Coordinates of C-alpha atoms in Angstrom, one line a residue:
Chain A
X26 CA -8.0 11.5 20.7
X27 CA -5.3 14.1 21.4
X28 CA -2.2 12.3 20.4
X29 CA -3.2 10.6 17.2
X30 CA -0.1 10.8 15.0
X31 CA -1.1 11.2 11.4
X32 CA 2.2 11.7 9.7
X33 CA 4.4 8.9 11.1
X34 CA 7.7 10.1 9.6
X35 CA 7.5 13.6 11.1
X36 CA 5.2 12.7 14.1
X37 CA 2.6 15.3 13.3
X38 CA -0.7 14.8 15.2
X39 CA -4.2 15.2 14.0
X40 CA -4.7 18.0 16.5
X41 CA -1.7 20.0 15.2
X42 CA -3.0 19.5 11.6
X43 CA -6.5 20.6 12.4
X44 CA -5.4 23.6 14.5
X45 CA -2.9 24.8 11.9
X46 CA -5.5 24.4 9.1
X47 CA -8.1 26.4 10.9
X48 CA -5.8 29.0 12.3
X49 CA -4.1 29.8 9.0
X50 CA -6.9 28.8 6.6
X51 CA -4.3 26.8 4.8
X52 CA -3.8 25.6 1.3
X53 CA -2.6 22.0 1.1
X54 CA 0.9 23.2 0.3
X55 CA 0.9 25.7 3.3
X56 CA -0.4 23.0 5.7
X57 CA 2.4 20.7 4.6
X58 CA 5.1 23.4 5.0
X59 CA 3.8 24.7 8.4
X60 CA 3.5 21.2 10.0
X61 CA 5.9 19.1 7.9
X62 CA 3.2 16.4 7.5
X63 CA 3.9 14.5 4.4
X64 CA 7.5 15.9 4.0
X65 CA 9.3 13.1 5.8
X66 CA 11.1 10.1 4.6
X67 CA 8.2 8.3 2.8
X68 CA 7.3 11.4 0.8
X69 CA 3.8 11.4 2.1
X70 CA 2.8 8.0 0.7
X71 CA 1.4 6.9 4.0
X72 CA -0.4 10.0 5.3
X73 CA -1.3 11.8 2.1
X74 CA -5.0 10.6 1.9
X75 CA -5.4 11.4 5.6
X76 CA -4.0 14.8 5.5
X77 CA -6.1 15.5 2.4
X78 CA -9.2 14.5 4.5
X79 CA -8.2 16.8 7.4
X80 CA -8.0 19.7 5.1
X81 CA -11.1 19.0 3.2
X82 CA -13.0 18.8 6.4
X83 CA -11.7 22.1 7.7
X84 CA -12.2 23.9 4.4
X85 CA -15.5 22.1 3.7
X86 CA -14.6 21.4 0.1
X87 CA -15.2 18.4 -2.1
X88 CA -12.1 16.6 -3.5
X89 CA -11.0 18.2 -6.7
X90 CA -9.5 16.4 -9.7
X91 CA -6.1 17.9 -9.0
X92 CA -3.9 15.9 -6.6
X93 CA -3.9 18.1 -3.6
X94 CA -0.3 18.0 -2.7
X95 CA 2.0 18.3 -5.7
X96 CA 4.0 15.2 -6.3
X97 CA 7.7 16.0 -7.0
X98 CA 10.5 13.7 -8.0
X99 CA 12.3 12.0 -6.6
X100 CA 9.4 9.8 -5.4
X101 CA 11.8 7.6 -3.5
X102 CA 14.5 9.0 -1.2
X103 CA 17.8 8.7 -2.9
X104 CA 21.4 9.5 -2.0
X105 CA 23.0 12.7 -3.4
X106 CA 25.6 10.6 -5.4
X107 CA 22.7 8.6 -6.9
X108 CA 20.9 11.9 -7.9
X109 CA 24.2 12.8 -9.5
X110 CA 23.9 9.8 -11.7
X111 CA 26.1 7.2 -9.7
X112 CA 24.7 3.7 -9.4
X113 CA 24.0 2.6 -5.9
X114 CA 26.1 -0.4 -4.9
X115 CA 23.8 -3.2 -3.7
Chain B
X26 CA 17.1 2.5 -26.5
X27 CA 14.5 0.1 -25.2
X28 CA 11.1 -0.1 -26.8
X29 CA 9.3 -0.2 -23.4
X30 CA 10.0 0.0 -19.7
X31 CA 7.4 -1.6 -17.5
X32 CA 7.4 -0.3 -13.9
X33 CA 6.0 -2.8 -11.6
X34 CA 6.0 -6.6 -11.9
X35 CA 2.5 -7.4 -10.7
X36 CA -0.4 -8.9 -12.6
X37 CA -0.7 -5.9 -14.9
X38 CA 3.0 -5.3 -15.5
X39 CA 3.8 -9.0 -16.2
X40 CA 0.9 -9.7 -18.5
X41 CA 1.8 -6.5 -20.4
X42 CA 5.4 -7.7 -20.7
X43 CA 4.1 -11.0 -22.1
X44 CA 2.2 -9.2 -25.0
X45 CA 5.2 -6.9 -25.7
X46 CA 7.5 -9.9 -25.9
X47 CA 5.2 -11.8 -28.1
X48 CA 5.5 -8.9 -30.5
X49 CA 9.2 -8.9 -30.2
X50 CA 9.6 -5.6 -28.4
X51 CA 12.8 -4.8 -26.5
X52 CA 11.3 -4.9 -23.1
X53 CA 12.5 -4.3 -19.5
X54 CA 10.4 -4.9 -16.4
X55 CA 11.5 -3.4 -13.1
X56 CA 10.2 -3.9 -9.6
X57 CA 11.5 -2.9 -6.1
X58 CA 10.3 -6.0 -4.4
X59 CA 12.7 -9.0 -4.4
X60 CA 9.9 -11.4 -5.6
X61 CA 7.9 -11.1 -8.8
X62 CA 4.1 -10.9 -8.8
X63 CA 3.3 -7.8 -6.8
X64 CA 0.3 -7.8 -4.4
X65 CA -1.0 -10.8 -6.3
X66 CA 1.6 -12.9 -4.3
X67 CA -0.1 -12.6 -1.0
X68 CA -3.6 -13.4 -2.2
X69 CA -5.2 -16.6 -1.0
X70 CA -9.0 -17.0 -1.0
X71 CA -11.7 -19.4 -1.9
X72 CA -13.9 -18.7 -5.0
X73 CA -17.6 -19.2 -4.8
X74 CA -16.9 -22.4 -6.8
X75 CA -14.9 -23.7 -3.9
X76 CA -11.7 -23.5 -5.7
X77 CA -8.7 -21.6 -4.1
X78 CA -7.2 -18.6 -5.7
X79 CA -3.5 -19.0 -4.8
X80 CA -1.7 -15.8 -5.7
X81 CA 1.8 -17.5 -5.5
X82 CA 0.8 -19.9 -8.2
X83 CA -1.0 -17.3 -10.3
X84 CA 2.1 -15.1 -10.2
X85 CA 4.3 -18.1 -11.1
X86 CA 2.3 -18.7 -14.3
X87 CA 2.8 -15.2 -15.4
X88 CA 6.5 -15.1 -14.5
X89 CA 7.1 -18.5 -16.3
X90 CA 5.4 -17.3 -19.4
X91 CA 7.3 -14.0 -19.4
X92 CA 10.6 -15.9 -18.9
X93 CA 9.8 -18.4 -21.7
X94 CA 9.6 -15.2 -23.9
X95 CA 13.0 -14.2 -22.6
X96 CA 11.8 -11.0 -20.8
X97 CA 14.4 -9.0 -19.0
X98 CA 12.9 -8.6 -15.5
X99 CA 14.9 -7.0 -12.7
X100 CA 14.0 -6.9 -9.0
X101 CA 15.4 -4.5 -6.4
X102 CA 15.0 -1.5 -8.7
X103 CA 13.3 1.6 -7.5
X104 CA 12.2 4.2 -9.9
X105 CA 12.3 7.7 -8.5
X106 CA 11.6 9.8 -11.6
X107 CA 10.4 9.5 -15.1
X108 CA 11.0 12.3 -17.5
X109 CA 10.1 12.9 -21.1
X110 CA 12.9 14.0 -23.2
X111 CA 12.1 14.8 -26.9
X112 CA 10.3 11.6 -28.2
X113 CA 11.4 9.2 -25.6
X114 CA 11.5 8.7 -21.8
X115 CA 14.3 8.7 -19.3
X116 CA 13.6 6.5 -16.2
X117 CA 15.7 7.2 -13.2
X118 CA 16.4 4.4 -10.9
X119 CA 18.7 3.4 -8.1
X120 CA 20.4 1.3 -10.7
X121 CA 21.1 4.2 -13.1
X122 CA 19.1 5.7 -16.0
X123 CA 17.2 3.7 -18.6
X124 CA 15.9 5.1 -21.9
X125 CA 12.7 3.9 -23.7
X126 CA 10.3 4.8 -26.4
X127 CA 7.2 3.8 -24.2
X128 CA 6.7 3.6 -20.5
X129 CA 4.0 1.5 -18.7
X130 CA 3.3 2.6 -15.2
X131 CA 1.9 -0.5 -13.3
X132 CA 2.7 0.5 -9.8
X133 CA -0.6 -0.8 -8.2
X134 CA -2.0 0.6 -5.1
X135 CA -1.0 1.8 -1.6
X136 CA -2.9 1.3 1.6
X137 CA -4.9 4.1 3.0
X138 CA -3.9 4.6 6.7
X139 CA -6.3 5.0 9.5
X140 CA -4.4 6.6 12.3
X141 CA -5.1 5.3 15.7
X142 CA -3.4 6.6 19.0
X143 CA -0.4 4.2 19.5
X144 CA -0.2 3.0 15.9
X145 CA 3.5 3.7 15.5
X146 CA 4.3 1.0 18.0
X147 CA 6.1 -2.1 16.7
X148 CA 3.5 -4.8 16.1
X149 CA 1.1 -2.4 14.4
X150 CA 1.1 -2.9 10.7
X151 CA -1.1 -2.5 7.6
X152 CA -3.3 -5.5 6.8
X153 CA -1.4 -5.9 3.6
X154 CA 1.9 -6.1 5.5
X155 CA 0.5 -9.0 7.6
X156 CA -0.8 -10.7 4.4
X157 CA 2.7 -10.6 2.8
X158 CA 4.3 -11.7 6.0
X159 CA 1.9 -14.6 6.4
X160 CA 1.5 -16.0 2.9
X161 CA 4.7 -15.0 1.1
X162 CA 7.4 -15.1 3.8
X163 CA 5.5 -17.7 5.9
X164 CA 6.1 -15.8 9.2
X165 CA 3.5 -15.2 11.9
X166 CA 3.1 -11.5 12.7
X167 CA 2.1 -12.3 16.2
X168 CA 0.2 -14.8 18.3
X169 CA -3.1 -12.9 18.9
X170 CA -4.3 -9.6 17.4
X171 CA -7.0 -7.3 16.5
X172 CA -8.0 -6.0 13.0
X173 CA -9.0 -2.4 12.7
X174 CA -11.4 -1.7 9.8
X175 CA -14.1 -4.0 8.4
X176 CA -14.2 -4.3 4.6
X177 CA -13.8 -6.9 1.8
X178 CA -10.0 -6.8 2.0
X179 CA -9.6 -7.0 5.7
X180 CA -12.2 -9.8 6.0
X181 CA -10.3 -11.9 3.4
X182 CA -6.9 -11.3 4.9
X183 CA -8.3 -12.0 8.5
X184 CA -9.2 -15.4 7.2
X185 CA -5.7 -15.9 5.7
X186 CA -4.0 -15.0 9.0
X187 CA -6.2 -17.6 10.6
X188 CA -5.1 -20.2 8.1
X189 CA -1.6 -19.3 8.9
X190 CA -2.2 -20.2 12.5
X191 CA -2.5 -16.7 13.9
X192 CA -5.3 -16.0 16.4
X193 CA -7.6 -13.1 15.6
X194 CA -9.3 -11.7 18.7
X195 CA -11.7 -9.7 16.7
X196 CA -12.4 -7.2 13.9
X197 CA -13.5 -3.8 15.1
X198 CA -14.1 -0.4 13.5
X199 CA -11.6 2.6 13.8
X200 CA -12.9 5.3 16.2
X201 CA -14.6 8.2 14.5
X202 CA -12.7 11.2 13.4
X203 CA -12.4 13.3 10.3
X204 CA -10.0 10.8 8.7
X205 CA -11.8 7.5 9.5
X206 CA -15.1 9.1 8.5
X207 CA -17.6 6.7 7.3
X208 CA -15.3 3.7 7.9
X209 CA -16.2 4.3 11.6
X210 CA -20.0 4.5 11.1
X211 CA -21.6 1.2 11.7
X212 CA -24.6 2.1 9.4
X213 CA -22.3 3.0 6.6
X214 CA -20.1 -0.1 7.1
X215 CA -23.1 -2.4 7.1
X216 CA -24.5 -0.9 4.0
X217 CA -21.2 -1.4 2.2
X218 CA -20.8 -5.0 3.3
X219 CA -24.3 -5.8 2.2
X220 CA -24.0 -4.1 -1.3
X221 CA -20.9 -6.2 -2.1
X222 CA -21.8 -9.4 -0.3
X223 CA -23.2 -11.0 -3.5
X224 CA -19.9 -10.7 -5.2
X225 CA -17.7 -11.9 -2.4
X226 CA -16.6 -15.4 -1.6
X227 CA -18.3 -18.1 0.5
X228 CA -18.5 -17.0 4.2
X229 CA -18.9 -13.4 3.2
X230 CA -22.0 -14.3 1.2
X231 CA -23.5 -15.8 4.3
X232 CA -22.6 -12.8 6.4
X233 CA -24.1 -10.3 3.8
X234 CA -27.1 -12.1 2.7
X235 CA -28.5 -12.0 6.1
X236 CA -28.8 -8.2 5.8
X237 CA -28.8 -7.6 2.1
X238 CA -32.6 -7.4 1.9
X239 CA -33.4 -3.8 2.7
X240 CA -32.0 -0.8 4.3
X241 CA -34.6 -1.3 7.1
X242 CA -33.2 -4.7 7.9
X243 CA -29.6 -3.3 7.8
X244 CA -30.6 -0.5 10.2
X245 CA -32.2 -2.9 12.6
X246 CA -29.3 -5.3 12.3
X247 CA -26.9 -2.5 13.3
X248 CA -29.2 -1.4 16.2
X249 CA -29.6 -4.9 17.5
X250 CA -26.0 -5.9 16.7
X251 CA -25.0 -8.9 18.8
X252 CA -22.8 -8.2 21.8
X253 CA -20.4 -10.9 20.9
X254 CA -20.2 -9.8 17.2
X255 CA -21.1 -11.9 14.2
X256 CA -18.6 -14.6 13.5
X257 CA -17.2 -15.2 10.0
X258 CA -14.5 -17.9 9.6
X259 CA -14.6 -18.1 13.4
X260 CA -13.6 -14.5 13.7
X261 CA -15.9 -12.2 15.7
X262 CA -16.8 -9.1 13.7
X263 CA -17.9 -6.1 15.7
X264 CA -19.7 -3.3 14.0
X265 CA -20.7 -1.7 17.3
X266 CA -17.2 -1.6 18.8
X267 CA -14.3 0.7 17.9
X268 CA -10.6 0.9 18.9
X269 CA -9.8 3.8 21.3
X270 CA -6.0 3.2 21.6
X271 CA -3.2 0.8 21.0
X272 CA -1.2 0.5 24.3
X273 CA 2.4 -0.5 25.0
X274 CA 5.9 1.0 25.6
X275 CA 8.4 -1.0 23.5
X276 CA 5.8 -2.8 21.4
X277 CA 2.1 -3.6 21.3
X278 CA 0.8 -5.0 24.6
X279 CA -2.9 -4.4 24.5
X280 CA -5.7 -2.4 22.8
X281 CA -8.5 -0.4 24.3
X282 CA -11.9 -1.1 22.7
X283 CA -15.1 0.7 23.4
X284 CA -18.8 0.3 22.4
X285 CA -20.2 2.7 19.9
X286 CA -23.6 3.9 18.9
X287 CA -25.1 3.0 15.5
X288 CA -23.6 6.4 14.3
X289 CA -20.2 5.4 15.5
X290 CA -20.0 7.6 18.6
X291 CA -18.2 6.2 21.6
X292 CA -20.5 5.1 24.5
X293 CA -18.9 6.4 27.7
X294 CA -17.5 4.0 30.3
X295 CA -17.7 1.1 27.8
X296 CA -14.0 0.7 27.4
X297 CA -12.3 -2.7 27.8
X298 CA -8.6 -3.6 27.5
X299 CA -7.7 -6.6 25.5
X300 CA -4.3 -8.2 25.6
X301 CA -2.9 -8.6 22.1
X302 CA 0.5 -8.6 20.5
X303 CA -0.3 -7.2 17.1
X304 CA -2.7 -4.9 15.4
X305 CA -3.6 -4.7 11.7
X306 CA -4.9 -1.4 10.2
X307 CA -7.2 -1.9 7.2
X308 CA -8.2 1.4 5.6
X309 CA -8.6 0.2 2.1
X310 CA -6.4 1.0 -1.0
X311 CA -5.8 3.9 -3.2
X312 CA -4.1 4.0 -6.7
X313 CA -0.4 4.6 -6.4
X314 CA 0.1 7.1 -9.1
X315 CA 2.9 9.3 -8.0
X316 CA 5.0 8.6 -11.2
X317 CA 2.1 9.6 -13.4
X318 CA 1.8 12.7 -11.4
X319 CA 5.5 13.8 -11.9
X320 CA 5.0 13.0 -15.7
X321 CA 2.3 15.7 -15.8
X322 CA -0.6 13.3 -16.4
X323 CA -4.0 14.8 -15.9
X324 CA -5.9 13.4 -13.0
X325 CA -9.6 12.7 -12.1
X326 CA -10.9 12.2 -8.7
X327 CA -13.2 9.2 -8.8
X328 CA -14.4 7.8 -5.6
X329 CA -15.6 4.6 -7.2
X330 CA -11.9 3.9 -8.3
X331 CA -10.4 4.6 -5.0
X332 CA -9.2 8.3 -5.4
X333 CA -7.2 10.2 -7.9
X334 CA -6.4 8.2 -11.1
X335 CA -4.4 9.3 -14.1
X336 CA -6.8 9.9 -17.0
X337 CA -6.5 7.2 -19.6
X338 CA -8.4 5.5 -22.4
X339 CA -9.9 2.0 -22.6
X340 CA -6.8 1.0 -24.5
X341 CA -4.7 2.1 -21.4
X342 CA -3.1 5.1 -23.0
X343 CA -2.7 8.4 -21.2
X344 CA -2.8 11.7 -22.8
X345 CA 1.1 11.8 -22.7
X346 CA 2.2 10.2 -26.0
X347 CA 3.9 6.9 -25.3
X348 CA 2.9 6.7 -21.6
X349 CA 0.6 3.9 -20.6
X350 CA -1.0 2.8 -17.3
X351 CA -2.5 -0.6 -16.1
X352 CA -3.8 -2.3 -13.1
X353 CA -4.7 -0.7 -9.8
X354 CA -3.1 2.7 -10.7
X355 CA -6.2 3.1 -12.9
X356 CA -8.7 2.1 -10.0
X357 CA -8.9 -0.4 -7.3
X358 CA -10.1 -3.7 -8.6
X359 CA -9.2 -7.4 -8.4
X360 CA -5.9 -8.9 -9.6
X361 CA -7.8 -10.6 -12.5
X362 CA -8.9 -7.2 -13.8
X363 CA -5.4 -5.9 -13.5
X364 CA -4.1 -8.8 -15.4
X365 CA -6.5 -8.3 -18.3
X366 CA -5.7 -4.6 -18.3
X367 CA -2.0 -5.5 -18.6
X368 CA -2.7 -7.5 -21.7
X369 CA -4.6 -4.4 -23.2
X370 CA -1.6 -2.1 -22.4
X371 CA 0.9 -4.6 -23.8
X372 CA -1.1 -4.8 -27.1
X373 CA -1.5 -1.0 -27.3
X374 CA 2.2 -0.5 -26.9
X375 CA 2.9 -3.2 -29.5
X376 CA 0.5 -1.5 -31.9
X377 CA 2.2 1.9 -31.4
X378 CA 5.6 0.4 -32.2
X379 CA 4.7 -2.0 -35.0
X380 CA 1.7 -0.4 -36.7
X381 CA 0.6 -3.9 -37.3
X382 CA -3.1 -3.7 -38.2
X383 CA -3.7 -7.3 -37.2
X384 CA -3.3 -6.2 -33.6
X385 CA -6.5 -4.1 -33.8
X386 CA -8.6 -7.2 -33.4
X387 CA -6.6 -8.6 -30.6
X388 CA -6.8 -5.3 -28.9
X389 CA -10.6 -5.1 -29.2
X390 CA -10.9 -8.7 -27.8
X391 CA -8.6 -7.8 -24.9
X392 CA -10.6 -4.7 -24.0
X393 CA -13.8 -6.8 -24.2
X394 CA -12.0 -9.3 -22.0
X395 CA -11.4 -6.6 -19.3
X396 CA -15.2 -6.1 -19.1
X397 CA -16.0 -9.8 -19.0
X398 CA -13.5 -10.2 -16.2
X399 CA -14.9 -7.3 -14.3
X400 CA -18.4 -8.7 -14.7
X401 CA -17.3 -12.1 -13.3
X402 CA -15.1 -10.7 -10.5
X403 CA -15.8 -12.4 -7.2
X404 CA -14.1 -9.5 -5.3
X405 CA -15.3 -6.1 -6.1
X406 CA -14.1 -3.1 -4.1
X407 CA -16.9 -0.7 -5.2
X408 CA -20.4 -1.4 -6.4
X409 CA -20.4 1.4 -9.0
X410 CA -17.0 0.5 -10.7
X411 CA -18.6 1.0 -14.3
X412 CA -19.8 4.5 -13.5
X413 CA -16.3 5.4 -12.3
X414 CA -14.7 4.0 -15.4
X415 CA -17.1 5.9 -17.7
X416 CA -16.1 9.1 -16.0
X417 CA -12.4 8.5 -16.7
X418 CA -13.1 7.6 -20.3
X419 CA -15.1 10.8 -20.8
X420 CA -12.3 12.8 -19.3
X421 CA -9.9 11.2 -21.7
X422 CA -12.0 11.9 -24.7
X423 CA -12.3 15.6 -23.7
X424 CA -8.6 16.0 -23.4
X425 CA -7.9 14.3 -26.8
X426 CA -10.6 16.3 -28.4
X427 CA -9.2 19.6 -27.3
X428 CA -5.7 18.4 -28.4
X429 CA -6.9 17.8 -32.0
Chain C
X16 CA 14.4 -18.5 20.7
X17 CA 11.0 -17.6 19.4
X18 CA 10.2 -19.3 16.1
X19 CA 7.3 -17.6 14.3
X20 CA 7.8 -19.6 11.0
X21 CA 4.7 -21.1 9.5
X22 CA 6.1 -24.4 8.4
X23 CA 2.8 -26.1 7.8
X24 CA -0.1 -24.4 6.0
X25 CA -3.5 -26.0 5.3
X26 CA -3.7 -24.6 1.7
X27 CA -0.2 -23.6 0.8
X28 CA 1.3 -26.8 2.1
X29 CA 4.5 -27.5 3.9
X30 CA 7.4 -25.2 3.6
X31 CA 10.1 -26.4 1.2
X32 CA 13.4 -27.2 2.8
X33 CA 15.5 -24.2 2.3
X34 CA 19.1 -23.5 3.2
X35 CA 19.6 -21.1 6.1
X36 CA 21.4 -17.8 6.1
X37 CA 23.0 -16.2 9.1
X38 CA 23.4 -12.5 9.7
X39 CA 23.8 -10.1 12.6
X40 CA 21.5 -7.4 13.8
X41 CA 22.9 -4.9 16.3
X42 CA 25.7 -7.3 16.9
X43 CA 23.7 -10.3 17.6
X44 CA 23.6 -13.3 15.3
X45 CA 20.4 -14.5 13.7
X46 CA 19.5 -17.2 11.2
X47 CA 16.8 -16.8 8.5
X48 CA 15.9 -18.8 5.4
X49 CA 17.1 -18.2 1.9
X50 CA 14.7 -15.7 0.2
X51 CA 13.8 -14.1 3.5
X52 CA 14.0 -10.3 3.7
X53 CA 15.8 -8.7 6.6
X54 CA 12.3 -7.8 8.0
X55 CA 10.9 -11.3 7.7
X56 CA 13.9 -13.1 9.1
X57 CA 13.9 -10.8 12.1
X58 CA 10.2 -11.2 12.6
X59 CA 10.6 -15.0 12.4
X60 CA 13.1 -14.7 15.3
X61 CA 10.6 -12.5 17.3
X62 CA 12.4 -9.2 16.6
X63 CA 10.0 -6.4 15.7
X64 CA 11.7 -3.2 16.6
X65 CA 13.9 -2.1 13.7
X66 CA 14.7 1.5 14.5
X67 CA 14.1 4.4 16.8
X68 CA 12.6 7.5 15.5
X69 CA 15.3 10.0 14.6
X70 CA 14.1 12.8 16.9
X71 CA 11.6 11.4 19.4
X72 CA 13.4 8.0 19.8
X73 CA 10.0 6.2 19.7
X74 CA 10.4 2.5 18.6
X75 CA 9.4 1.5 15.1
X76 CA 9.0 -1.7 13.2
X77 CA 7.6 -2.7 9.8
X78 CA 4.4 -0.9 8.8
X79 CA 3.6 -1.6 5.0
X80 CA 6.1 -4.4 4.3
X81 CA 6.2 -3.6 0.6
X82 CA 8.6 -0.6 0.5
X83 CA 6.1 2.3 0.6
X84 CA 6.4 3.6 4.2
X85 CA 10.2 3.5 4.9
X86 CA 9.5 2.8 8.5
X87 CA 11.7 -0.3 8.4
X88 CA 14.9 1.5 7.3
X89 CA 18.1 0.1 8.8
X90 CA 21.8 0.2 8.1
X91 CA 23.2 -2.6 6.0
X92 CA 26.8 -3.2 5.8
X93 CA 27.4 0.4 6.7
X94 CA 24.9 1.8 4.2
X95 CA 22.1 3.7 5.8
X96 CA 18.4 3.9 5.1
X97 CA 18.0 0.5 3.6
X98 CA 14.4 -0.9 3.7
X99 CA 14.4 -4.1 5.6
X100 CA 11.2 -5.3 4.0
X101 CA 12.7 -5.2 0.4
X102 CA 16.2 -6.4 1.1
X103 CA 17.0 -10.1 1.0
X104 CA 19.3 -11.4 3.6
X105 CA 22.8 -12.5 2.5
X106 CA 25.3 -14.6 4.5
X107 CA 27.2 -12.5 7.1
X108 CA 25.3 -9.3 6.4
X109 CA 25.7 -6.7 9.1
X110 CA 22.4 -5.0 9.9
X111 CA 22.1 -2.2 12.4
X112 CA 19.0 -0.5 13.7
X113 CA 18.3 3.2 13.2
X114 CA 19.1 5.4 16.2
X115 CA 18.2 8.8 17.5
X116 CA 20.0 11.6 15.5
X117 CA 21.4 14.7 16.9
X118 CA 19.2 17.8 16.1
X119 CA 21.2 21.0 16.1
X120 CA 18.1 23.2 16.1
X121 CA 16.6 21.7 19.3
X122 CA 16.9 24.3 22.1
X123 CA 17.4 21.6 24.7
X124 CA 20.3 20.2 22.8
X125 CA 23.5 21.3 24.7
X126 CA 26.0 19.2 22.9
X127 CA 25.8 20.7 19.5
X128 CA 26.9 24.3 18.6
X129 CA 24.1 26.7 17.8
X130 CA 26.1 29.2 15.8
X131 CA 29.2 29.2 13.6
X132 CA 31.1 31.0 16.4
X133 CA 30.1 28.2 18.9
X134 CA 31.2 25.7 16.3
X135 CA 34.7 27.3 16.0
X136 CA 35.0 27.7 19.7
X137 CA 34.3 24.0 20.2
X138 CA 37.2 23.2 17.8
X139 CA 35.4 23.0 14.5
X140 CA 37.0 23.8 11.2
X141 CA 40.6 23.5 12.3

């Protein structure tokens, strides 16, 4: 089960996540920053529940009411011009 | 300034739009998918009465009604941010900014991924992706495939693929790791299937009722699970086999499947390689609440509802004034429940805008209708849905009490 | 050519006659049906690989098919990062697959400058 990619966007594996979480006793944010899991193109929509589970397992915690990884806008990737207020041509 | 922007044109968003328009609100519905109806579009299953639930037809009814009421509905619009500015909302999209007094987030659910070695190969897709491709686009995702994950949703869609002329080699469990967790444990899967069997359509009833009797029967059934699986809709379902890897260089060529113990541990040297050209991953659904999160909504983790849900009232209000939620963002349930929740949200928004007291009775009836629909649902994703709903309601009451 | 279209369906019935739309993907011409997305039209033609991962070059196709995962992003008429699963095909649309991108921080990368000095030596900023 070595090369199970968890985060498809950044190609981060289960092993990398578990190792990093154990080694640094990571908070969700730290795990994300160290591995880049959930920081790729999709914004973590695909791997978020999986990354949460890896972390909960390592820290042996129960899920809390707070969303583990802070959700920040934009929740869809957008071009810089669009962020500046321009309308995408379709 | 619009009265309301509805994000998501699925069963919840469309039925909310209908109520808003009936009350003459200036309404805009946006969705990023080119067709209207959301996840409802792909649905196709037989009810216990024998009647077919055809999502395309159900979606069309809602769209027709919304259009008859001259609702402004736009597709191809992705919302990337919603911000509250003074007493209104600014909705940021790829098509510019929109301002509205109220916002309804009806973004539905996303699929929970179950990572498998090789799952990034072309030909591997989520079970929902295969459903949309088959029923909405009318394209076969492959000739012969394997489905990873045995649950209500995957069983229903396996049957739909079969109806579309796609051969399903088998349904197997994911192999056990910290992510797949109890989805990879035969005992747990059997127990879940048995608990919901009485609610599920036709062939599923027959599958579940064999084992529903007692935990002892279920345990025995897992222990003595037939080597060739138990077939449902002619599809072999294996609770004692799990996927080890998906193989291929440019795309899916085969899968490696191994036998597992009743606890889900791989039995050494039991691997077999099966040639397939596609694989569907079915890890279930979770509420897609990212826009509620950026709005600063409070959340509650409720396992019965599928994960983190924005705290809301029975009238579908959040604690953010003017922000409403409806459908699967509030918890994973059937499209019928989502549709009835949309009606509640639409009436709540109308009530906030018009102060029309005659809406109170309509709203009460609509809220009652959500419960009736839930009671009669033929597909239920979790047996303790009411317990989950009560926890969210209690959380909402706590927030509003401390506010006052 | 592979045709994966489901023309007859036991419950949904026969597919209505729809007009066809032709477009190109990586220079090759394909035909889809009106209302197809880029992803569905290509899949109907047996094409499943839509891009290569920017760094590893691993092939990718659709994963979620409803706009959540962004795995199917392609270049459409010169505009990058368009989701094939959400974009309807239009006559003469030019679609290109995503390719491996240069990564300046990769120590094995010998083509790109590592420092600003290198960059100037290589003729940058002139």
